[in-house]
Short mmCIF file of C-alpha atoms in Angstrom, two decimals:
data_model
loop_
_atom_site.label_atom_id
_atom_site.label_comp_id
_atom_site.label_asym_id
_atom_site.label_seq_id
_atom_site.Cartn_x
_atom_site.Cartn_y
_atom_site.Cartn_z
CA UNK A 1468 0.00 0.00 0.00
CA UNK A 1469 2.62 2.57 -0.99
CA UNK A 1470 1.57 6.37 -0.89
CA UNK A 1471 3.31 7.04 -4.24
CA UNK A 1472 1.62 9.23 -6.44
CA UNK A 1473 1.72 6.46 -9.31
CA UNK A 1474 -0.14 3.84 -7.12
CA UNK A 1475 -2.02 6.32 -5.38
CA UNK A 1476 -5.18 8.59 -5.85
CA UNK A 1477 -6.42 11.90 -4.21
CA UNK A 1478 -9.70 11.63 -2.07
CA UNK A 1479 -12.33 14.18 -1.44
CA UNK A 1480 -10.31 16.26 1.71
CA UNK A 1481 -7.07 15.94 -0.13
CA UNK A 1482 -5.67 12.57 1.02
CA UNK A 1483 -4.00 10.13 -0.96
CA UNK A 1484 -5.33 7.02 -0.92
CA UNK A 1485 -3.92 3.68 -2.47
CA UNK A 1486 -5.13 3.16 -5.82
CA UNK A 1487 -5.08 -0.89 -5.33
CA UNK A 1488 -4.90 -2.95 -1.98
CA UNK A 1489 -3.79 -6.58 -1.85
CA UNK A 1490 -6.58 -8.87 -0.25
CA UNK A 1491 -9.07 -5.71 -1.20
CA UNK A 1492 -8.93 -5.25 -4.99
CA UNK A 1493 -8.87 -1.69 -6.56
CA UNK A 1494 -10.20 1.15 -4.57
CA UNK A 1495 -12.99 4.04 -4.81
CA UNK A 1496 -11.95 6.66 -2.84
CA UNK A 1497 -14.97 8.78 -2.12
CA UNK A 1498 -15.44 12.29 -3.61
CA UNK A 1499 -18.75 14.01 -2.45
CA UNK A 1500 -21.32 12.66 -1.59
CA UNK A 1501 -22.93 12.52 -5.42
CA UNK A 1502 -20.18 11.58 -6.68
CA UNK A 1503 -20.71 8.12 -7.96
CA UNK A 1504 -24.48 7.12 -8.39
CA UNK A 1505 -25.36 3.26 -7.69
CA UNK A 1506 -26.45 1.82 -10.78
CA UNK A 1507 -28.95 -0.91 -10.44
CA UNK A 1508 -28.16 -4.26 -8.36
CA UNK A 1509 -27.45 -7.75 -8.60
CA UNK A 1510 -30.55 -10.46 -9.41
CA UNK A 1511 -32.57 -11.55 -6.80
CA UNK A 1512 -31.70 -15.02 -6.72
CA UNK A 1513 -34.10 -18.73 -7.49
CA UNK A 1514 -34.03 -20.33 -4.36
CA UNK A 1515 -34.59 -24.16 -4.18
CA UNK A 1516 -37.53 -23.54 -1.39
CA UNK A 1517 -40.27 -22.90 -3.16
CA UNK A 1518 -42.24 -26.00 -2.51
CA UNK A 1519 -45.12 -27.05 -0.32
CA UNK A 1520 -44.84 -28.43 3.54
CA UNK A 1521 -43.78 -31.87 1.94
CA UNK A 1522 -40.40 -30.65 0.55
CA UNK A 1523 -37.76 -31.96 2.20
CA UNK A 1524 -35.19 -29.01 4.08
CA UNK A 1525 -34.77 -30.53 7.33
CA UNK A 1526 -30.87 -31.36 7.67
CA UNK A 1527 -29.74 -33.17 10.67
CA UNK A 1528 -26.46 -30.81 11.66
CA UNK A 1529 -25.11 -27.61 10.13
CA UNK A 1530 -22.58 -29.44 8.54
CA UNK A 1531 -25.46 -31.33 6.74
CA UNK A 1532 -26.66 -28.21 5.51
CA UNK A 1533 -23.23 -26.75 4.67
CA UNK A 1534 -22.71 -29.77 2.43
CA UNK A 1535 -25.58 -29.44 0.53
CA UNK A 1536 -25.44 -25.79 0.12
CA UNK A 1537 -22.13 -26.80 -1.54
CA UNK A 1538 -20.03 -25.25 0.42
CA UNK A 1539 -16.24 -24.72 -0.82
CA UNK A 1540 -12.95 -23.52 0.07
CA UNK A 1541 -12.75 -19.65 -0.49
CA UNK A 1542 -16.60 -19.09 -0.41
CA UNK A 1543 -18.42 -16.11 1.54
CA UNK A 1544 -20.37 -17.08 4.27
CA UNK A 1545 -22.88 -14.29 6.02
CA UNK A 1546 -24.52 -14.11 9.96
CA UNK A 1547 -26.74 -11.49 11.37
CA UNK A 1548 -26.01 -10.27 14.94
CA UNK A 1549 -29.63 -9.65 16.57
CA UNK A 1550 -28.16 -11.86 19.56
CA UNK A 1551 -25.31 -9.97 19.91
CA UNK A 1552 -22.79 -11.25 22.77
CA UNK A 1553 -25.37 -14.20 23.02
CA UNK A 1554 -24.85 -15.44 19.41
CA UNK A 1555 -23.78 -19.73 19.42
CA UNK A 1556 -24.83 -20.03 15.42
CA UNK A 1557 -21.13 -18.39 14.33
CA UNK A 1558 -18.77 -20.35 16.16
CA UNK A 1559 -20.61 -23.55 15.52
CA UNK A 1560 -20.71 -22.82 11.64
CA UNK A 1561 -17.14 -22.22 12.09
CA UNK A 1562 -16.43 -25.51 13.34
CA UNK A 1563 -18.71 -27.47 11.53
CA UNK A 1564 -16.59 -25.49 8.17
CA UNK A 1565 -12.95 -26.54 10.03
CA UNK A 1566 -14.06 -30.44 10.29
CA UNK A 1567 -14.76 -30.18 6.66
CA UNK A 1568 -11.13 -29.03 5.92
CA UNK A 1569 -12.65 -25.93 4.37
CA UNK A 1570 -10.13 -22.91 4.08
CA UNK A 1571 -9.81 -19.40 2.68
CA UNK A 1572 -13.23 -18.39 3.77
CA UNK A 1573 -14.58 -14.68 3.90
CA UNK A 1574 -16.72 -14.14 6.88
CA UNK A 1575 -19.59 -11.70 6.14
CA UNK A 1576 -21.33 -10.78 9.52
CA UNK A 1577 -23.27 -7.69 10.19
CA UNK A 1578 -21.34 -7.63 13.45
CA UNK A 1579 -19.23 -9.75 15.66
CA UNK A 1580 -18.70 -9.94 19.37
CA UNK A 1581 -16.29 -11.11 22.09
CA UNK A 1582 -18.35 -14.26 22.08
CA UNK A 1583 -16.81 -14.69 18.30
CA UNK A 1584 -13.48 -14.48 20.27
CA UNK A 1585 -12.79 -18.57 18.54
CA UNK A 1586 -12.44 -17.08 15.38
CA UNK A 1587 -9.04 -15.79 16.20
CA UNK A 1588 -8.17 -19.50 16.23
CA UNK A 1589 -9.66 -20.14 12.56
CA UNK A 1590 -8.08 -17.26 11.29
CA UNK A 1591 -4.50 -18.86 12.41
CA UNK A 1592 -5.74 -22.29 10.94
CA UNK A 1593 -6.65 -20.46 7.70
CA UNK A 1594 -10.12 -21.58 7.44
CA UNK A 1595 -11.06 -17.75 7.47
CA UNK A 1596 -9.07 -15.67 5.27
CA UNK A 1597 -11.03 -12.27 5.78
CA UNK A 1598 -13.91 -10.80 7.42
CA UNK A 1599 -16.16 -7.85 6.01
CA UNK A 1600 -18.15 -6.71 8.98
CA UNK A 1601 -17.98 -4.63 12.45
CA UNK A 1602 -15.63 -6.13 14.78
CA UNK A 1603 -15.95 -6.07 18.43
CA UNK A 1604 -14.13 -7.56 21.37
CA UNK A 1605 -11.55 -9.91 20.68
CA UNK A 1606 -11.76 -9.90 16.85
CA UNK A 1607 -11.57 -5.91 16.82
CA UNK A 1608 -8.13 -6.42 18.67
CA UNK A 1609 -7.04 -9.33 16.44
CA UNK A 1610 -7.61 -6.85 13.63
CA UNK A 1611 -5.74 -3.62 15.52
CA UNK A 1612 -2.77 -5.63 16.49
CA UNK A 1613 -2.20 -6.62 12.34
CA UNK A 1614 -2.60 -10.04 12.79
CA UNK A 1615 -4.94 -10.00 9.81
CA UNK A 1616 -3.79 -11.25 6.52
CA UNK A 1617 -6.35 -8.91 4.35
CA UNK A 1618 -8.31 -5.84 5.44
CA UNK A 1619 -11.29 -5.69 7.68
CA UNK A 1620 -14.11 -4.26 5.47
CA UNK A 1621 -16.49 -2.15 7.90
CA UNK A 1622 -20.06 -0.84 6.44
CA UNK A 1623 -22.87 1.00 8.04
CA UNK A 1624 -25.89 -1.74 8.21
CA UNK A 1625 -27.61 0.30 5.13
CA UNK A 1626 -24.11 0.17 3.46
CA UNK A 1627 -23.77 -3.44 3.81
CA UNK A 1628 -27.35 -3.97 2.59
CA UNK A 1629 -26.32 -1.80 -0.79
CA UNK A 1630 -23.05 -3.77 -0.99
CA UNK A 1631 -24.92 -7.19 -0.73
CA UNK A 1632 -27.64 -5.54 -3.31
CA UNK A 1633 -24.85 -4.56 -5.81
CA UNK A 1634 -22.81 -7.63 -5.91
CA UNK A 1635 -20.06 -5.31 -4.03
CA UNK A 1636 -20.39 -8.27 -1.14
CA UNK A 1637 -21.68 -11.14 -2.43
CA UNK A 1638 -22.76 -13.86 -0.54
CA UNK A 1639 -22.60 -17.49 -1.32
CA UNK A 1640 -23.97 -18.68 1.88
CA UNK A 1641 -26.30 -17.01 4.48
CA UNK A 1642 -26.58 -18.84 7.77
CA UNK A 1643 -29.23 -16.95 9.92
CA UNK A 1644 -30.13 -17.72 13.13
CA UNK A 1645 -33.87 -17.88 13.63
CA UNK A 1646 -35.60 -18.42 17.47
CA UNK A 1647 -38.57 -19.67 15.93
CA UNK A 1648 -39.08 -22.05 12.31
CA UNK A 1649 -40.73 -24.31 10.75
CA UNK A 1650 -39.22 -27.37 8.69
CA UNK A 1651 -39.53 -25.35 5.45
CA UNK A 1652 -37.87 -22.02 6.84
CA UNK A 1653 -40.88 -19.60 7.34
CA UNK A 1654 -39.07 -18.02 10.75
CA UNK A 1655 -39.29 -15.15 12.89
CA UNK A 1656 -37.46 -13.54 15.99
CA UNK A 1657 -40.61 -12.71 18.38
CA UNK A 1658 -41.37 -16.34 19.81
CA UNK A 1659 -39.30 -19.05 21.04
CA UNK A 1660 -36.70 -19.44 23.77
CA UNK A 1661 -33.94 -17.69 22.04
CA UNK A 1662 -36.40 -14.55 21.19
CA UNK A 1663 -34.29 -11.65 19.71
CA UNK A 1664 -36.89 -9.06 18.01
CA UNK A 1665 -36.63 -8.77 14.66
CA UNK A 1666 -34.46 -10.47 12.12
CA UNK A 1667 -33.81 -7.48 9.61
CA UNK A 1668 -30.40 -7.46 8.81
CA UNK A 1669 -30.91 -10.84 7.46
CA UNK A 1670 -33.36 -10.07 5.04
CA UNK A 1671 -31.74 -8.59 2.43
CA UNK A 1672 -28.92 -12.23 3.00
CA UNK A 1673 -32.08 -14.33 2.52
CA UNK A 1674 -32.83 -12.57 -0.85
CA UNK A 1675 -29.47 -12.24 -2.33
CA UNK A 1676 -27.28 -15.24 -0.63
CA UNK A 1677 -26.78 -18.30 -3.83
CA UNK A 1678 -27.95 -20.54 -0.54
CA UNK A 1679 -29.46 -19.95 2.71
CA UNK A 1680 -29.56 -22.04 5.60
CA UNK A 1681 -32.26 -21.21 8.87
CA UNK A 1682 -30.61 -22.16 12.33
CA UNK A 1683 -33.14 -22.84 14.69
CA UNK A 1684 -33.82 -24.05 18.40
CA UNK A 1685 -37.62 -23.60 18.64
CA UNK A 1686 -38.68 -25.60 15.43
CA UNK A 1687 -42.55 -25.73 15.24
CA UNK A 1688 -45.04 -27.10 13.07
CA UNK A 1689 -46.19 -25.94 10.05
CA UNK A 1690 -46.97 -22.63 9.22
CA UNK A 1691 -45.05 -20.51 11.50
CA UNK A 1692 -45.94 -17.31 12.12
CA UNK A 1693 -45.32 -14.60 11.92
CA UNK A 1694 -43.00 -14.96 9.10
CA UNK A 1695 -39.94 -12.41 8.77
CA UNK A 1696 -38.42 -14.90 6.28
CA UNK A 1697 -40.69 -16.92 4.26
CA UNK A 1698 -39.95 -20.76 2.75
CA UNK A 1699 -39.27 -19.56 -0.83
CA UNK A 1700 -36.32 -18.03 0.50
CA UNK A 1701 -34.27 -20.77 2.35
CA UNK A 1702 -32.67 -23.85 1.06
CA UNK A 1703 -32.29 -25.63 4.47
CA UNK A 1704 -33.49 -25.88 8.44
CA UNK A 1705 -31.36 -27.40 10.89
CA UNK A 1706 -32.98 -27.46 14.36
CA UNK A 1707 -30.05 -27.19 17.18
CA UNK A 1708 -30.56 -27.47 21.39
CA UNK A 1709 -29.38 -23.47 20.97
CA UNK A 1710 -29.02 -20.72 18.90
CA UNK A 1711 -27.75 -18.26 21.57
CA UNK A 1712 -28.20 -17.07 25.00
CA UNK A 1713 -30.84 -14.12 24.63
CA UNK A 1714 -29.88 -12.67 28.23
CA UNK A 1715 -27.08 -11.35 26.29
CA UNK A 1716 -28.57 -9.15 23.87
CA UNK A 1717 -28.10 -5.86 26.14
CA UNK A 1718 -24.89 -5.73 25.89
CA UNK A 1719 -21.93 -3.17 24.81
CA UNK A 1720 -23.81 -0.49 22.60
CA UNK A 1721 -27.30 -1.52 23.72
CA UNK A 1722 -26.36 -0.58 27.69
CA UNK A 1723 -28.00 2.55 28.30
CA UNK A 1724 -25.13 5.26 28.46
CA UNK A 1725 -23.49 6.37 32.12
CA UNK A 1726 -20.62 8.60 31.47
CA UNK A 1727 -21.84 12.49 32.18
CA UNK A 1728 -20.82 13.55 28.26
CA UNK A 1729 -22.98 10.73 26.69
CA UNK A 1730 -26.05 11.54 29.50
CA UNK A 1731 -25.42 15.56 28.59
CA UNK A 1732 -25.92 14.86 24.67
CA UNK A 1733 -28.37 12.51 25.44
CA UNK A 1734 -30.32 14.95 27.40
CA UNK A 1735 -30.02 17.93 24.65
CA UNK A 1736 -31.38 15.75 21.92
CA UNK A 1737 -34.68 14.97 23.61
CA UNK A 1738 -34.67 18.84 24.32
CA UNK A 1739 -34.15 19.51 20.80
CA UNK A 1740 -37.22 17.45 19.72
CA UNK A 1741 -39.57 18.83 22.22
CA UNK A 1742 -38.44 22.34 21.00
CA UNK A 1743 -39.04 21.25 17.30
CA UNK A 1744 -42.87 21.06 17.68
CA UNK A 1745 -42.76 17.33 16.33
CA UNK A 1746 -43.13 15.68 20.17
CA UNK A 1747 -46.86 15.94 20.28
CA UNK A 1748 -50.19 13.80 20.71
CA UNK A 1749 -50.12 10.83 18.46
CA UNK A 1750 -46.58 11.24 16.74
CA UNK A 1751 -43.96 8.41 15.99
CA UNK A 1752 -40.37 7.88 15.97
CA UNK A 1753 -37.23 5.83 15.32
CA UNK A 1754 -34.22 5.73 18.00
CA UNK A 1755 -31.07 3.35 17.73
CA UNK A 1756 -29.76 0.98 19.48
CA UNK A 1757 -26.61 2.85 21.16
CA UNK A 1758 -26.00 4.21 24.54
CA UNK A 1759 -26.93 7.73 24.18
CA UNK A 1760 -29.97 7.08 22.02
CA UNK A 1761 -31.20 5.05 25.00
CA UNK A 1762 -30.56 7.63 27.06
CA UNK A 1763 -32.42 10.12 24.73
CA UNK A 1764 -35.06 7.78 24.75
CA UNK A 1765 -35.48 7.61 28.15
CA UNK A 1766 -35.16 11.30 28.51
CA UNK A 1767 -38.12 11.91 25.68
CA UNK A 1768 -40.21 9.93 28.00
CA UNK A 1769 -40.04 11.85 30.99
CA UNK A 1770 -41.12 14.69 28.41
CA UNK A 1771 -44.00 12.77 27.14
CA UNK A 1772 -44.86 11.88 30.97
CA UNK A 1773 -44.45 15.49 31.78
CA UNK A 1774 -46.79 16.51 28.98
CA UNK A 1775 -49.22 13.88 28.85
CA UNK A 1776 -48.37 13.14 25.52
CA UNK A 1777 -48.88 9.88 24.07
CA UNK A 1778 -46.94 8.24 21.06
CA UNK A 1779 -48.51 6.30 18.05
CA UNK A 1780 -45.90 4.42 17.34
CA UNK A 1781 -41.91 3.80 17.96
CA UNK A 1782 -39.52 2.04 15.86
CA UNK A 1783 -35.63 0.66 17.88
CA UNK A 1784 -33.73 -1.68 18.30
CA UNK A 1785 -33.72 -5.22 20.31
CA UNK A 1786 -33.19 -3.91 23.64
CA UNK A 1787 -35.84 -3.54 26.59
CA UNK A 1788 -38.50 -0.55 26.38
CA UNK A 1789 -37.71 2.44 27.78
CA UNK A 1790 -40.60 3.66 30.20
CA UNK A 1791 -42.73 5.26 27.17
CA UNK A 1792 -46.43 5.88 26.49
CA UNK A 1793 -47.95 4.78 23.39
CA UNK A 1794 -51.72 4.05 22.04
CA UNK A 1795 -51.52 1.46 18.99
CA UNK A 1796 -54.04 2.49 16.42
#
């Protein structure tokens, strides 16, 4: 990655930038923010599931499934993170992919935390050669300390969903880790023992992946509902004694914030939306998943308390309800 101006090329503040990066491929250093237009995507893909309740998906082991997806040496491989620090459906893909003698493989995960920490141990055996997701924990250090071979891709969850869309990241196997299925992969997040909320950043995997494979530990008869993912989308169910430990969710990001700067902007925000004229009988609103935004949440609602003003709707993440007041309609 040599700063040279002949292998290099000037961003949009004035940095240089190399043109081409080994393990990457060539580069797109960004301009403005118009500067280069998305121009269409990638086909939706034919999935095998498109059958009634007598097709068979049912696998007895991930490594079933794997094998029939046709898994290979130097393939991509996607997870979602709704279970966060909880998440078991990685590291036993992982293994199941090791035992196979699989190698090179790029992991694709919307996120990874310390519970990932095994990876570190495929990445020395070579069965993962790269990862393009957010890195947490262990695997964030692995990466900071060099000890990875090619560069850590990070995206913003829309970002990834473009680069999945476009072909940018594409995915020859989604494994997705579903708390409730049935045997032909209609799945949700809401019921089951390993309930997570929804299961969002998988959809756009379970549309675009060549295969995809539902992990489940609360399989149920046929239909389940509701369905986040529907049958015409997977390939294969395996049913597993757990997908996760849900108690782990709240975790990191999704702790309400405590340090005084995070409270203070937290604070200000909810201010700033009462003072907009928006906070007001029968109005809705998104909030993330993060510290602060907790906070702010928690902050509006003392406003709305205050007020007597009651919400139609709110959109967030996974993480318990703040104390708010809302009316569904």
């Amino acid at each position: 990655m040599s700063g040279t101006d002949e292998n290099s090329v000037r961003n949009g503040v004035g940095r240089m930038i190399p043109a081409y990066i080994e393990g990457y491929g060539k580069t797109r250093p960004y301009q403005t923010p118009f500067s280069e237009i998305p121009t269409g995507k990638t086909g939706l893909r034919v999935p095998l599931g498109t059958g009634g309740p007598a097709t068979p998906k049912l696998c007895a082991s991930i490594r079933e499934a794997l094998e029939k997806s046709g898994l290979k040496s130097g393939m991509t491989i996607s997870f979602h993170h709704h279970l966060r620090n909880g998440d078991a459906v990685v590291n036993m893909t992982m293994q199941a992919c090791a035992e196979m003698g699989i190698r090179d493989l790029t992991l694709a995960p919307s996120a990874l935390f310390p519970c990932h920490a095994p990876l570190r141990d495929y990445m020395q055996q070579g069965v993962i050669r790269s990862i393009l997701g957010s890195l947490n924990g262990p695997i964030g250090e692995h990466c900071s300390e060099g000890h990875f071979t090619t560069p850590a891709v990070l995206r913003s969850h829309g970002g990834r969903c473009r680069a999945v869309m476009e072909g940018d990241m594409p995915v020859d196997i989604a494994v997705i880790a579903a708390p409730e299925s049935d045997a032909q992969g209609n799945c949700n997040g809401v019921h089951g023992k390993s309930a997570c909320g929804p299961l969002a950043y998988s959809a756009v995997d379970s549309q675009y992946a060549q295969k995809v494979i539902i992990v489940t530990d609360t399989l149920v008869a046929y239909p389940c509902t509701p369905m986040a993912i529907t049958q015409c989308r997977v390939d294969h169910v395996v049913a597993v004694p757990s997908i996760g430990d849900p108690s782990k969710i709240v975790s990191g990001t999704t702790q309400i914030g405590s340090d005084p700067m995070q409270l203070k902007i937290a604070r200000l925000a909810s201010q700033i939306a009462w003072h907009s004229g928006l906070v007001r009988e029968g109005f809705n609103f998104q909030a993330g998943a993060g510290g602060i935004s907790l906070a702010a949440v928690k902050f509006l609602g003392e406003i709305m308390a205050a007020k007597d003003i009651t919400a139609d709707w709110a959109n967030g993440g996974g993480t318990p309800p703040p104390p708010l007041r809302y009316s569904p309609r």
